[in-house]
Coordinates of N, CA and C in Angstrom, one line a residue:
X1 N 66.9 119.7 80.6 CA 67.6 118.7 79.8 C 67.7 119.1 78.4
X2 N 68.8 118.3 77.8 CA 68.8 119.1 76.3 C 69.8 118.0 75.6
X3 N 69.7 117.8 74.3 CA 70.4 116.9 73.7 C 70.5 117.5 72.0
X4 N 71.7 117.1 72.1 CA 71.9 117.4 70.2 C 73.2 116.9 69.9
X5 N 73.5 117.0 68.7 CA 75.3 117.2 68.6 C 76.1 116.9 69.1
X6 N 77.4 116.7 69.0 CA 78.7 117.2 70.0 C 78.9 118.4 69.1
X7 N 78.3 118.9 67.7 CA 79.0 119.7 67.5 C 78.7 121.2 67.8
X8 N 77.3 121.1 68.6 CA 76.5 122.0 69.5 C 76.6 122.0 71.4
X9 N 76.6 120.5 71.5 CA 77.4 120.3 72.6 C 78.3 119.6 72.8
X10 N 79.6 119.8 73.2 CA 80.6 118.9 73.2 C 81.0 118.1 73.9
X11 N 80.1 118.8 75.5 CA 80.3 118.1 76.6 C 78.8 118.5 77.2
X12 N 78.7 117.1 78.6 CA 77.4 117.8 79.2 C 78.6 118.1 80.4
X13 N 77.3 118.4 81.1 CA 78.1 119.4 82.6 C 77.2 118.4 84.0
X14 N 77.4 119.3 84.7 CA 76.8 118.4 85.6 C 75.5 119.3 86.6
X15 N 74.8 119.2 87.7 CA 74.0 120.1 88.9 C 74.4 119.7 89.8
X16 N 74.9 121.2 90.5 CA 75.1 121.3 92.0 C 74.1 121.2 92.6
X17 N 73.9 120.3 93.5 CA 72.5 120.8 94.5 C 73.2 121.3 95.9
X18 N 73.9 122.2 96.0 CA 74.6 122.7 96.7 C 74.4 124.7 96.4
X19 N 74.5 124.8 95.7 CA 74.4 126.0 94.9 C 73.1 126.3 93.9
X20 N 72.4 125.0 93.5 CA 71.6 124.8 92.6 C 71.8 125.8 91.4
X21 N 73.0 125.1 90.9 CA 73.7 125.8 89.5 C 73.9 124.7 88.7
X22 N 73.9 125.4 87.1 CA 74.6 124.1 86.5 C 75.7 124.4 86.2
X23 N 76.7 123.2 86.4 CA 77.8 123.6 86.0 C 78.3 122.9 85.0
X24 N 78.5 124.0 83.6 CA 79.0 123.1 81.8 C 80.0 123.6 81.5
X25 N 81.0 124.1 82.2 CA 82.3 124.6 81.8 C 83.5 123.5 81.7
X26 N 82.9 122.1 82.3 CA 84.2 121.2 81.6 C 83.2 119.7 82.0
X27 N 84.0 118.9 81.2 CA 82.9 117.7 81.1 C 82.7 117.0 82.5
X28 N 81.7 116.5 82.5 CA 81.1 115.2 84.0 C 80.5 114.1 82.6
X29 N 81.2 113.5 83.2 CA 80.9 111.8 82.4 C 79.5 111.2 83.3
X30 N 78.7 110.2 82.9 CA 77.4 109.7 82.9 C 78.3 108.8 83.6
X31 N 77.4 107.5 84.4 CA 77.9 106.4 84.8 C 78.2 105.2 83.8
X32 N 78.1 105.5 82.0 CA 78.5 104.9 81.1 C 79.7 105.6 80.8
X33 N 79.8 106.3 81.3 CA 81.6 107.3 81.0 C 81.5 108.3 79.8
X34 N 80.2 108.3 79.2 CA 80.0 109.3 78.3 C 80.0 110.6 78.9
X35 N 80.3 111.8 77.8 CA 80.7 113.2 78.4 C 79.6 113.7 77.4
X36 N 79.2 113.5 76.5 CA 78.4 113.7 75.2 C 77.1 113.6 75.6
X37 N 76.0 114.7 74.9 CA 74.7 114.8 75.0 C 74.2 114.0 73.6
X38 N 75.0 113.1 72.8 CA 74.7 112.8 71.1 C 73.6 112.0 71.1
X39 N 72.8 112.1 70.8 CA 71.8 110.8 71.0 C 70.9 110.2 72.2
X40 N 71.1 111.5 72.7 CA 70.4 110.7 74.4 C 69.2 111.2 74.2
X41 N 68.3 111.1 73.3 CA 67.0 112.0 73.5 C 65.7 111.1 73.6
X42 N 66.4 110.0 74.8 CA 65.6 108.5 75.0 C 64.9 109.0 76.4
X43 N 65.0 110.5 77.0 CA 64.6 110.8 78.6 C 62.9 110.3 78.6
X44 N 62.7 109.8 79.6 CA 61.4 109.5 80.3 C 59.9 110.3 79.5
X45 N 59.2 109.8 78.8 CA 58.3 111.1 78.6 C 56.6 110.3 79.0
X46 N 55.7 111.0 79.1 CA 54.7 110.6 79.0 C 54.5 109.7 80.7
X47 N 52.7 109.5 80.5 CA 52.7 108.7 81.7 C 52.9 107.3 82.6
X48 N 53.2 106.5 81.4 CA 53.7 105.6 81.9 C 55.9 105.5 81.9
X49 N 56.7 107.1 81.5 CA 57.6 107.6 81.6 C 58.3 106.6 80.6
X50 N 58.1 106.8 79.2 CA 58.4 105.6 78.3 C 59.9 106.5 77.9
X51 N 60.8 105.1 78.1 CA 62.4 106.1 78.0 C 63.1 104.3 77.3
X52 N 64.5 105.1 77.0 CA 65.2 104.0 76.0 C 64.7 103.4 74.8
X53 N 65.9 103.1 74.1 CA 65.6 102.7 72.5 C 64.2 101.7 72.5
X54 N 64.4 100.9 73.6 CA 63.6 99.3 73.6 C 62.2 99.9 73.5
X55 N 61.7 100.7 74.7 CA 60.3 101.1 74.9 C 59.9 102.1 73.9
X56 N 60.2 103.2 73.1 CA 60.2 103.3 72.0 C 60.0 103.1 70.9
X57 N 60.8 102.0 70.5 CA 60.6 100.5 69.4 C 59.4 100.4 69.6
X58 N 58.9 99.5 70.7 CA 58.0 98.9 71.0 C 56.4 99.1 70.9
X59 N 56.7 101.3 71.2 CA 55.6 101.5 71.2 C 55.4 102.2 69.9
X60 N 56.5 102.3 69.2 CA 56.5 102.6 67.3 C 55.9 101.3 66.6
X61 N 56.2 100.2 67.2 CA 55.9 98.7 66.6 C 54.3 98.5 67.0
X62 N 53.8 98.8 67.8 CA 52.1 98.7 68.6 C 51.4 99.7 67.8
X63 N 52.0 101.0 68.1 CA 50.7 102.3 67.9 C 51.2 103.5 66.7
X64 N 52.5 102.9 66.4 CA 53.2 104.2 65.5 C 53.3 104.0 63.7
X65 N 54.3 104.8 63.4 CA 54.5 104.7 61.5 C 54.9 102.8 61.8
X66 N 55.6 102.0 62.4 CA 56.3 100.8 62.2 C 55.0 99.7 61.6
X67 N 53.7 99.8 62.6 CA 52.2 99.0 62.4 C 51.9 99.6 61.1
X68 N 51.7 101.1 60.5 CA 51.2 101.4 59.9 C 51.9 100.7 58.1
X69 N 53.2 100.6 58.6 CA 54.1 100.4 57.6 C 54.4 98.4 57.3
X70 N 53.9 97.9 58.5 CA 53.6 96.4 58.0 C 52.0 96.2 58.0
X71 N 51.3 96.7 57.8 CA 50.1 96.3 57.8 C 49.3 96.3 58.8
X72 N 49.4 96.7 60.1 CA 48.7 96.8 61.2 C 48.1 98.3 61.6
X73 N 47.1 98.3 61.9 CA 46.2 99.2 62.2 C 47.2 100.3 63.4
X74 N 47.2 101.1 63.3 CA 48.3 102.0 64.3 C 46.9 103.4 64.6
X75 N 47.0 103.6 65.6 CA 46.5 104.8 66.7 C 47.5 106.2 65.9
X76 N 48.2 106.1 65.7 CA 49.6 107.0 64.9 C 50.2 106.5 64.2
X77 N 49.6 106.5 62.9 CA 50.5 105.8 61.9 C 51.5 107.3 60.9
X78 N 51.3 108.4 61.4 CA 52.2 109.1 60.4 C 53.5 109.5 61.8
X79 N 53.8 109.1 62.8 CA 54.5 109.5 64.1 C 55.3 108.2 63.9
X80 N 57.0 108.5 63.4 CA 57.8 107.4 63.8 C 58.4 107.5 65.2
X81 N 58.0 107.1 66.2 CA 58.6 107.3 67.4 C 59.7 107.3 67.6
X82 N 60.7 106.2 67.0 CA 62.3 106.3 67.0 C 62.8 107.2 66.3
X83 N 62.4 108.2 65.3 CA 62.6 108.9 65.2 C 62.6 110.5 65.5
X84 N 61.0 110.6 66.2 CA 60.7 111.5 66.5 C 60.3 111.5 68.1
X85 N 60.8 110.9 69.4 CA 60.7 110.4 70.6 C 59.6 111.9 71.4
X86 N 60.4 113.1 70.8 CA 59.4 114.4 71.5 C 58.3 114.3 71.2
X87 N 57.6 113.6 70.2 CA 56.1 113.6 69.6 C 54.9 113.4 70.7
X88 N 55.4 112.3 71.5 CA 54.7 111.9 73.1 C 54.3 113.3 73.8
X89 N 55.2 114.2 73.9 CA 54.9 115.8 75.0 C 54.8 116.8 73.9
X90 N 55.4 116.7 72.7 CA 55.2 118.2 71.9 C 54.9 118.6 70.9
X91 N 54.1 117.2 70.3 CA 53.5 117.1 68.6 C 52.0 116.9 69.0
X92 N 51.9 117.4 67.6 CA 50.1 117.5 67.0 C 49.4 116.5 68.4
X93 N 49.6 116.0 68.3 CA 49.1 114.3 69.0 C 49.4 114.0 70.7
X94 N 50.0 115.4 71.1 CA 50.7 115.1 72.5 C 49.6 114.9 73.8
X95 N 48.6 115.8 73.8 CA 47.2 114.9 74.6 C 47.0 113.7 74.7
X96 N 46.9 112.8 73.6 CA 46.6 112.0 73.1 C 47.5 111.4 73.6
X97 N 48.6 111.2 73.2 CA 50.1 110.4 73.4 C 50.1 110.2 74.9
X98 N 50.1 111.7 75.5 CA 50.7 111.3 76.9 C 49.9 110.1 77.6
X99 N 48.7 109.9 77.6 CA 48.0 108.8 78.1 C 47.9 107.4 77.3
X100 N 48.2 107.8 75.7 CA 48.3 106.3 74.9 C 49.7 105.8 74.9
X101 N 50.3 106.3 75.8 CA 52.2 105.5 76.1 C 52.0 105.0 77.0
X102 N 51.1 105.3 77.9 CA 50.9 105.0 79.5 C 50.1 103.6 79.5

């Protein structure tokens, strides 16, 4: 999986499980009709597989910079989650994370 830009990626592609290839030589739209990787870096992570804007918020608002930043005691208060979603599997804190998302 991979997400950035359109101006790095323009289109995503799609997997054969036929050939088990990937194929990124012309767009496959998502079942939202997007063809674009821009912003999707909401994929499943951690053990309770915390994905989308909502469960992210939520666990930035409980344990992350959001508590730290109204007054509430935060487990990770320098980790904005909506900002930084890979922090759960690949930052300072990802031991930690993977079981405190879950």
């Amino acid at each position: 999986f991979f997400c950035g830009p359109k101006a790095y990626f323009p289109f995503m592609g799609n997997f054969d499980a036929a050939t088990f290839d990937i194929v990124n030589d012309e767009p496959f739209s998502n079942r939202a009709g997007r063809t674009d990787v821009e912003s999707c870096c909401w994929w499943g992570r951690g053990s309770a597989q915390v994905k989308g804007v909502c469960m992210y918020g939520k666990l930035n608002y409980y344990i992350g910079a959001r508590a730290r930043e109204e007054g509430r005691r935060s487990m990770f208060p320098d980790i904005d989650f909506c900002k930084r979603p890979q922090e759960i599997c690949s930052g300072e804190y990802s031991t930690r994370l993977t079981w405190a998302s879950g």
